[in-house]
Coordinates of C-alpha atoms in Angstrom, one line a residue:
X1 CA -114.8 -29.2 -88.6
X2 CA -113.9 -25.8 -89.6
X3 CA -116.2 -22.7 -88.2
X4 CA -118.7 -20.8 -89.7
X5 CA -115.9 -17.5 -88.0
X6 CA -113.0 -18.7 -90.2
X7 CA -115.2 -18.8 -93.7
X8 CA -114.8 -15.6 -94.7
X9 CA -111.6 -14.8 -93.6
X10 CA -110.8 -17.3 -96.0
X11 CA -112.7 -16.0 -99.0
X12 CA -110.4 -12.7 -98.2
X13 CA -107.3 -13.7 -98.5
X14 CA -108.1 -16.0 -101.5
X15 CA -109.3 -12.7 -103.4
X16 CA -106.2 -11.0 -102.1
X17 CA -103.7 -13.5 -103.5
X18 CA -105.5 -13.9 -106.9
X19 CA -105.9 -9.9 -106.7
X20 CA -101.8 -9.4 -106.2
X21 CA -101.1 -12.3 -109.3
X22 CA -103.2 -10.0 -111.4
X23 CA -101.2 -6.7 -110.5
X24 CA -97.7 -9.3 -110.3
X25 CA -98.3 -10.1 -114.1
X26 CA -99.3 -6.9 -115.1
X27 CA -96.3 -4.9 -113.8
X28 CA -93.9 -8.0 -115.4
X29 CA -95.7 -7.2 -118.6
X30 CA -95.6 -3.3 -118.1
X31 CA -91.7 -3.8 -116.9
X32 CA -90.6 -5.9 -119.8
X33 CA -92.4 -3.7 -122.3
X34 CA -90.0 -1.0 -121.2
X35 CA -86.7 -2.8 -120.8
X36 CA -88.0 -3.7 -124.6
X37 CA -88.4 0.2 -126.0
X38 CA -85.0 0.8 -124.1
X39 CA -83.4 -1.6 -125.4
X40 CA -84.7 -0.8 -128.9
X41 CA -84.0 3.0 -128.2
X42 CA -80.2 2.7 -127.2
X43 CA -79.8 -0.2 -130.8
X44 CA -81.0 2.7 -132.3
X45 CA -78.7 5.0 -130.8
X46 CA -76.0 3.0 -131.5
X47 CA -76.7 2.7 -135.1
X48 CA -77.3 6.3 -135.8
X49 CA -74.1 6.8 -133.8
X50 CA -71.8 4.2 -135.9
X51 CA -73.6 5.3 -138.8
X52 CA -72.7 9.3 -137.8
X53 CA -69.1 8.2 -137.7
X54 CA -68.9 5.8 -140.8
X55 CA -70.1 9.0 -142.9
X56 CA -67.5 11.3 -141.4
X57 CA -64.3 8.8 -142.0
X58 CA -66.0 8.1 -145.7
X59 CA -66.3 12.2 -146.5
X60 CA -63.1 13.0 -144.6
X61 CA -61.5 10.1 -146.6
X62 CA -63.1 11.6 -149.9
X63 CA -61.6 14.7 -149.2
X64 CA -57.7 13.2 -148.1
X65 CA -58.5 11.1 -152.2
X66 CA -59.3 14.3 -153.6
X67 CA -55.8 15.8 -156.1
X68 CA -56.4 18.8 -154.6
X69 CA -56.4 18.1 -151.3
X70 CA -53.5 15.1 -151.6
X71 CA -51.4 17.6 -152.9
X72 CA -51.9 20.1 -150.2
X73 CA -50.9 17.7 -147.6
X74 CA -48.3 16.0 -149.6
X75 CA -47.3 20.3 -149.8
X76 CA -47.3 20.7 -146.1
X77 CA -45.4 17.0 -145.5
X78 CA -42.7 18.6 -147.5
X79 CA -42.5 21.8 -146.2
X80 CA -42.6 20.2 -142.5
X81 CA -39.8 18.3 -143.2
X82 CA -37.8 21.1 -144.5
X83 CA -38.4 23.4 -141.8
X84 CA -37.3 20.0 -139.4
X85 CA -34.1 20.0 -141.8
X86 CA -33.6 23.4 -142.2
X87 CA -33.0 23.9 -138.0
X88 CA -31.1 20.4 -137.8
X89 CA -28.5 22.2 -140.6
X90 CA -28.6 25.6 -138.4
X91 CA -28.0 23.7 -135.4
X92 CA -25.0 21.8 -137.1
X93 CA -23.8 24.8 -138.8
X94 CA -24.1 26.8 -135.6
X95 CA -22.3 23.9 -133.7
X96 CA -20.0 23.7 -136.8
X97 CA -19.2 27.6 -136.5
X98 CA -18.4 27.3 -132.7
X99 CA -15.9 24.1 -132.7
X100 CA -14.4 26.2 -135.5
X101 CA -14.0 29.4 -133.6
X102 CA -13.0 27.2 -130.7
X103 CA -10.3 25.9 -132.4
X104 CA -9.4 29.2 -134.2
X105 CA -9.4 30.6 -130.3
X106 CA -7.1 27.2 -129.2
X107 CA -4.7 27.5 -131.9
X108 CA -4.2 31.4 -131.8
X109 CA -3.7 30.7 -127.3
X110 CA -1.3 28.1 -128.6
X111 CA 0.6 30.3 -130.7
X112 CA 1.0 32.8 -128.2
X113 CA 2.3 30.7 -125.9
X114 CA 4.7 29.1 -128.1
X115 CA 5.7 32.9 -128.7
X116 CA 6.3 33.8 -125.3
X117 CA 7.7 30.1 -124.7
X118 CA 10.5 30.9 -127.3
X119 CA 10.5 34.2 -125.9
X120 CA 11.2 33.1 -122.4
X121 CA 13.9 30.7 -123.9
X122 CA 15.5 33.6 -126.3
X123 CA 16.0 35.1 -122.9
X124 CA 17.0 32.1 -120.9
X125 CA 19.7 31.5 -123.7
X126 CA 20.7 35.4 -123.7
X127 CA 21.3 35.2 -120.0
X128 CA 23.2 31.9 -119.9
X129 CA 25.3 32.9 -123.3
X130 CA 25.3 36.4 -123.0
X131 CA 23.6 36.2 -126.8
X132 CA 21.1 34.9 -129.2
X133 CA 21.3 33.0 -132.5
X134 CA 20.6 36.0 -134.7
X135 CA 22.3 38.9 -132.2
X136 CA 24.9 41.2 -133.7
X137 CA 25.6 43.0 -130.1
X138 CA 27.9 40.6 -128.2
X139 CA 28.7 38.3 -130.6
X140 CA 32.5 38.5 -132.2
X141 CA 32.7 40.4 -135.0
X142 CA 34.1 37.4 -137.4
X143 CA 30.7 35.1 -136.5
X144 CA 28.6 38.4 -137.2
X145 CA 30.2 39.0 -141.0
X146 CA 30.2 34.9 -141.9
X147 CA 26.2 35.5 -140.8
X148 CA 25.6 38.5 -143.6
X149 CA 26.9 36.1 -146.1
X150 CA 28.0 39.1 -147.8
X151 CA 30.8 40.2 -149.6
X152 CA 31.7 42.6 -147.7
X153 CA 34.2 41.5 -144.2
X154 CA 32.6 44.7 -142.5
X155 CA 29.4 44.4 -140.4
X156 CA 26.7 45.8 -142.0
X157 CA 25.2 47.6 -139.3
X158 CA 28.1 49.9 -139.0
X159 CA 28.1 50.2 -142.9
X160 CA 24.5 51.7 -143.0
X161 CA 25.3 53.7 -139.6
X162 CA 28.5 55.2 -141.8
X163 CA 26.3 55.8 -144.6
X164 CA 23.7 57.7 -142.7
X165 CA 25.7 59.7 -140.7
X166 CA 28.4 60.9 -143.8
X167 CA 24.9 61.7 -145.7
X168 CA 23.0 63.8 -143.1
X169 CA 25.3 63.7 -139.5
X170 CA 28.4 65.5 -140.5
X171 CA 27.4 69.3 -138.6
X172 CA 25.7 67.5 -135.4
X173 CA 27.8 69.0 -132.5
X174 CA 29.5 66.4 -130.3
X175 CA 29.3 63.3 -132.6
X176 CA 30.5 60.3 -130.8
X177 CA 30.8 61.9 -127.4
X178 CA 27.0 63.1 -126.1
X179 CA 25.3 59.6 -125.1
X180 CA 21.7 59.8 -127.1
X181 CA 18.8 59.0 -126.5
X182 CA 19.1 55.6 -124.4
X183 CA 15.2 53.8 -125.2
X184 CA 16.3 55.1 -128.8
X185 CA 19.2 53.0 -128.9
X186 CA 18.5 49.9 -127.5
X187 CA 15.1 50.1 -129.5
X188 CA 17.6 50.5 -132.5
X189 CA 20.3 47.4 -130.6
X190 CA 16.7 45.3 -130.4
X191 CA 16.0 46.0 -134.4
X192 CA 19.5 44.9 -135.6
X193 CA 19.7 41.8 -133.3
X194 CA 16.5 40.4 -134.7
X195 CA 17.6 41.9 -138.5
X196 CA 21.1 42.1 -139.1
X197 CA 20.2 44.2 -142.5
X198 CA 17.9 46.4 -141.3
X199 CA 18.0 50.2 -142.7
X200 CA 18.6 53.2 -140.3
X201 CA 15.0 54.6 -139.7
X202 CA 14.7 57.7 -141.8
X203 CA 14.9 61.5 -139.2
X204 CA 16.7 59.5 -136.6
X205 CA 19.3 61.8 -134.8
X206 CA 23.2 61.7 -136.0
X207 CA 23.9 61.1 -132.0
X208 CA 21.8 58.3 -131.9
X209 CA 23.6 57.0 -134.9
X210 CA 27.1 57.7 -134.0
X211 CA 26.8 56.3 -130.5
X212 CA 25.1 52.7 -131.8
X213 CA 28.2 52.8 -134.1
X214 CA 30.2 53.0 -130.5
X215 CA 28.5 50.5 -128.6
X216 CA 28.3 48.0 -131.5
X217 CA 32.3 48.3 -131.7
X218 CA 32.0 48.3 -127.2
X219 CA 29.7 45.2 -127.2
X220 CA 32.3 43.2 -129.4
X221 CA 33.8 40.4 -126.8
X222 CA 37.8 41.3 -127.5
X223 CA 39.1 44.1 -129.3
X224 CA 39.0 45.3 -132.8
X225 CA 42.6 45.7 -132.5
X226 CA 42.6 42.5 -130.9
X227 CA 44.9 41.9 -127.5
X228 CA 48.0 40.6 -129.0
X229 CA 48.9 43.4 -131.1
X230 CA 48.2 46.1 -127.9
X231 CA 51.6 47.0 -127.4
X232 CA 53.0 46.7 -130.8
X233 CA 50.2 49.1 -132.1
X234 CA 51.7 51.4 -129.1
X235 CA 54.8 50.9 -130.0
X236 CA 54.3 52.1 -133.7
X237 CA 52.0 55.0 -133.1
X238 CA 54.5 57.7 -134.3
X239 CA 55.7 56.2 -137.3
X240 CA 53.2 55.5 -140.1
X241 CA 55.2 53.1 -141.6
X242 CA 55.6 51.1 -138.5
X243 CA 51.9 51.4 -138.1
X244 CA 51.2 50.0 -141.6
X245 CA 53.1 47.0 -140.9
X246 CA 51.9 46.0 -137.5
X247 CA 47.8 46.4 -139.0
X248 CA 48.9 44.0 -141.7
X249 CA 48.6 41.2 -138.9
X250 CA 45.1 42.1 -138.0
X251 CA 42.6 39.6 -139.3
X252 CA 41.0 40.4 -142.3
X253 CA 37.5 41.5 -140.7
X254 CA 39.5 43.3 -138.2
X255 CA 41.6 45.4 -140.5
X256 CA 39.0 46.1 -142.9
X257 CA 36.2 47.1 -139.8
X258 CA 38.7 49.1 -138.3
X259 CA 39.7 50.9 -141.8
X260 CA 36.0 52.2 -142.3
X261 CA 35.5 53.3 -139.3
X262 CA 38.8 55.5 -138.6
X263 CA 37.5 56.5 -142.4
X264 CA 34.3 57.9 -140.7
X265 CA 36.0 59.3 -138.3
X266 CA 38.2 61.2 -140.6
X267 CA 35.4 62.8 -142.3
X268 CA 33.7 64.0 -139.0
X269 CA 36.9 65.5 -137.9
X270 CA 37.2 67.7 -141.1
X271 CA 33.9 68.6 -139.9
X272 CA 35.2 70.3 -136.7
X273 CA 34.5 73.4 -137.0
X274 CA 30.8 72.8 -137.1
X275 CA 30.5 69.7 -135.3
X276 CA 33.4 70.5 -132.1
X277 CA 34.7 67.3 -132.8
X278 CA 38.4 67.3 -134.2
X279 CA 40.9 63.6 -134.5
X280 CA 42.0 64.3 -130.9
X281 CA 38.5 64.8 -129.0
X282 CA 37.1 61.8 -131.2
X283 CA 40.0 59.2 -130.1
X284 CA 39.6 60.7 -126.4
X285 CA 36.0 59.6 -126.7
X286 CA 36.8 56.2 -129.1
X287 CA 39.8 54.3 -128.1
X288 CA 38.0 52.8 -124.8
X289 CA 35.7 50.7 -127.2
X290 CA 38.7 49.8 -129.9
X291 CA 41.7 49.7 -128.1
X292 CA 41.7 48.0 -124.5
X293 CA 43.4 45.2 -122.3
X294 CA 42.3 41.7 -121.1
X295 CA 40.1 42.9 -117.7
X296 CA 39.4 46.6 -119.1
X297 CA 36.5 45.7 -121.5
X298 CA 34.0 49.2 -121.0
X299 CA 31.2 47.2 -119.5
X300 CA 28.8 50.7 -118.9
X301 CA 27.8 50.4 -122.2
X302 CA 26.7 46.7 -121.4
X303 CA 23.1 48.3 -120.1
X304 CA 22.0 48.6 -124.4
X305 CA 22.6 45.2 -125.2
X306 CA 22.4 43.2 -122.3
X307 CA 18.8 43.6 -120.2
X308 CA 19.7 40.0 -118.0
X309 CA 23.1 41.5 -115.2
X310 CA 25.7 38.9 -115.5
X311 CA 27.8 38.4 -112.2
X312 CA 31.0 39.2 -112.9
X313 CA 33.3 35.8 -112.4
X314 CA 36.0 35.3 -109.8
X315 CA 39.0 35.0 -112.1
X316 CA 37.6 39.0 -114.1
X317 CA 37.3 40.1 -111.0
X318 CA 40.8 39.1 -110.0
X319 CA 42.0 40.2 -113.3
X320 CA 41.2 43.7 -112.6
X321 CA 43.9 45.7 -112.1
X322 CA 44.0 48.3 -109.2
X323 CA 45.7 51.4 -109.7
X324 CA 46.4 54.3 -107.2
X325 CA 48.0 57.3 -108.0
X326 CA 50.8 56.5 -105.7
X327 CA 51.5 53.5 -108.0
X328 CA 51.5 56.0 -111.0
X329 CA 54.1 58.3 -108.9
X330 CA 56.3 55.4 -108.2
X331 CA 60.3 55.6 -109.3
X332 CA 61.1 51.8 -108.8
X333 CA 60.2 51.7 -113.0
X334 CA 62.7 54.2 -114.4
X335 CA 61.3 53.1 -118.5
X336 CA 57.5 54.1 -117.5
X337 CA 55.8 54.8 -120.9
X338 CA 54.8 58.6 -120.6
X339 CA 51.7 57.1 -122.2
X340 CA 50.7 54.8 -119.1
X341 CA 47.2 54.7 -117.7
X342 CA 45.9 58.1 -115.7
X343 CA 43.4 57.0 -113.0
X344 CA 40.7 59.6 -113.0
X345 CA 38.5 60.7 -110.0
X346 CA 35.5 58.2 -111.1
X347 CA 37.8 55.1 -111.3
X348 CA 38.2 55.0 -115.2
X349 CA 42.0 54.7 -116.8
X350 CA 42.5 57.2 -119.8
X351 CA 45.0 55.3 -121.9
X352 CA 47.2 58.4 -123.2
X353 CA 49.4 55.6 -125.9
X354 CA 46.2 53.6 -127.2
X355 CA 44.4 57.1 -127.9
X356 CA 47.8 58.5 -130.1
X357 CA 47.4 55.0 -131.6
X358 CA 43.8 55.9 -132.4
X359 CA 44.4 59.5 -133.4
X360 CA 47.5 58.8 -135.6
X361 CA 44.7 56.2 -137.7
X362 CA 42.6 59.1 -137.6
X363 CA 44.7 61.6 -139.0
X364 CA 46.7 59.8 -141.3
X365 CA 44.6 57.4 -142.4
X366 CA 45.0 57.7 -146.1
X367 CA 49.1 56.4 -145.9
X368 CA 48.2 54.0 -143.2
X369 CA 45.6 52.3 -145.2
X370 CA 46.9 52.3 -148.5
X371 CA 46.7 49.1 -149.0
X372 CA 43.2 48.3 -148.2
X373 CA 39.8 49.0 -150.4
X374 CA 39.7 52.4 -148.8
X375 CA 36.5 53.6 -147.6
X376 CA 35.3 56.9 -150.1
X377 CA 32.1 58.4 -150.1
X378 CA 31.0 60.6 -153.0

């Protein structure tokens, strides 16, 4: 039987529980109201937010429908894309210009190697042949006139050189004899080998001129009185008539070369008194280039023509005579020819007979020649 003690404890407690129910249920009522007006505050939120952006697309829509505005963009589409094209056609052109310059730059490095390649063979050939394709120095004086294709058996460059110097060289003092200017001259051999019909530069010096005319006729690889007739032409030298005949054997290109030259020569003699050159001084100086034996050929003049040195072969150095005056004293050969080779004190022969061969063509050159076209300059 329960105590009167435990009675109101009871009472307590029962008032406490249905007290806390009351306040329970009141703050779930309070708490859903305000999960409720949230919830209802962010719907509204998110309508007034969806709503916000609705009207913007619709107005910014508008606008994009709008002519005006269509066109403006449409406008600015097209000028975008021709500002994109416009820098894609620079940067092809560009790329176009520098494959073209490239290949400009290529083709101009080729070119000047292909130039200093046939260069380097030009030379190559001159050293192994001793001449090009297109030289006049060096080259025998037959191949030189069938390459003019002219007329004319004479080569031309000693045509304009006779032409030149019978116009304005007559006076000079010491034609054929003073040297000239040496860079002159073998810029003048250079000229002719790549142009056999070039024209004599206009002021050039008669000395120049005469002494090109010398080493063109010293470059030639025999003779222009060729090596058989050597002792016949010596033979004749003091009768005209004698002479005559034995020139009649020369070739043609020969005979004719040789007539226009000892032509020249005539004319620069009548000339003495101003230029100190009479027939006897000017076949002293000539007859070493005209007139000369196998293993005598006057190779100093080699140094216009010929830049690559050639090594003399065994058999031309063999050939080469040796001569002592002792030899030239000697009384085993009775018939000597007064006329025989004079060593002199630098080692060169003076040829007494081939230079009275060359004077007596000098000075009576009109009755040797008569039967050629002779030379005449008005």
């Amino acid at each position: 039987m329960p105590s009167a003690v435990s009675q109101p404890w009871q009472e307590k407690a029962s008032g406490f529980f249905s007290s806390s129910g009351v306040k329970l249920k009141e703050a779930s009522q309070t708490a859903g109201t305000f999960v409720g007006e949230v919830a209802k505050d962010a719907k509204g939120n998110v309508s007034d937010a969806a709503e916000r952006v609705g009207s913007m697309f619709k107005s910014r829509w508008a606008v994009l429908r709008q002519p005006a505005t269509r066109h403006a963009v449409q406008e600015s589409l097209i000028s975008a894309a021709a500002t994109t094209g416009t820098f894609l056609r620079k940067g092809i052109t560009g790329t176009k210009d520098k494959v073209a310059v490239g290949k400009t730059k290529v083709e101009e490095v080729a070119k000047m190697t292909a130039q200093k390649s046939k260069t380097i063979l030009t030379d190559i050939e001159r050293w192994q042949k001793g001449v090009a394709s297109t030289d006049v120095f060096g080259v025998p004086i037959e191949i030189t006139v069938q390459r003019q294709q002219s007329s004319m058996p004479i080569p031309l460059i000693l045509v304009k050189c006779a032409d030149y110097l019978v116009l304005s060289g007559l006076n000079s003092q010491y034609l054929f004899k003073a040297e000239g200017d040496k860079k002159v001259i073998q810029q003048l051999v250079s000229m002719y080998n790549q142009d056999f019909n070039a024209s004599i530069p206009e002021g050039l010096n008669p000395i120049d001129v005469a002494a090109l005319v010398k080493y063109f006729i010293a470059s030639l690889p025999e003779p222009l009185t060729t090596f058989e007739l050597y002792n016949e032409l010596k033979g004749a030298r003091t009768s005209v008539h004698a002479m005559r005949n034995v020139l009649k054997k020369l070739p043609t290109v020969n005979y004719m070369t040789l007539e226009l030259v000892t032509a020249l020569l005539l004319r620069v003699s009548q000339k003495s008194v101003l230029n100190k050159m009479d027939a006897r001084s000017l076949a002293m100086e000539i007859t070493p280039v005209i007139m000369w034996q196998k293993g005598q050929k006057p190779e100093s003049y080699r140094k216009y023509w010929s830049n690559p040195p050639q090594s003399p072969s065994k058999g031309s150095m063999d050939s080469t005579p040796t001569y002592s005056p002792w030899d030239m004293l000697s009384d085993d050969e009775e018939d000597m020819d007064v006329s025989s080779q004079i060593p002199l004190d630098d080692g060169m022969l003076v040829d007494f007979g081939a230079i009275e061969v060359i004077q007596c063509l000098i000075e009576q050159h009109n009755p040797i020649f008569t039967d050629a076209n002779e030379t005449v300059w008005r």
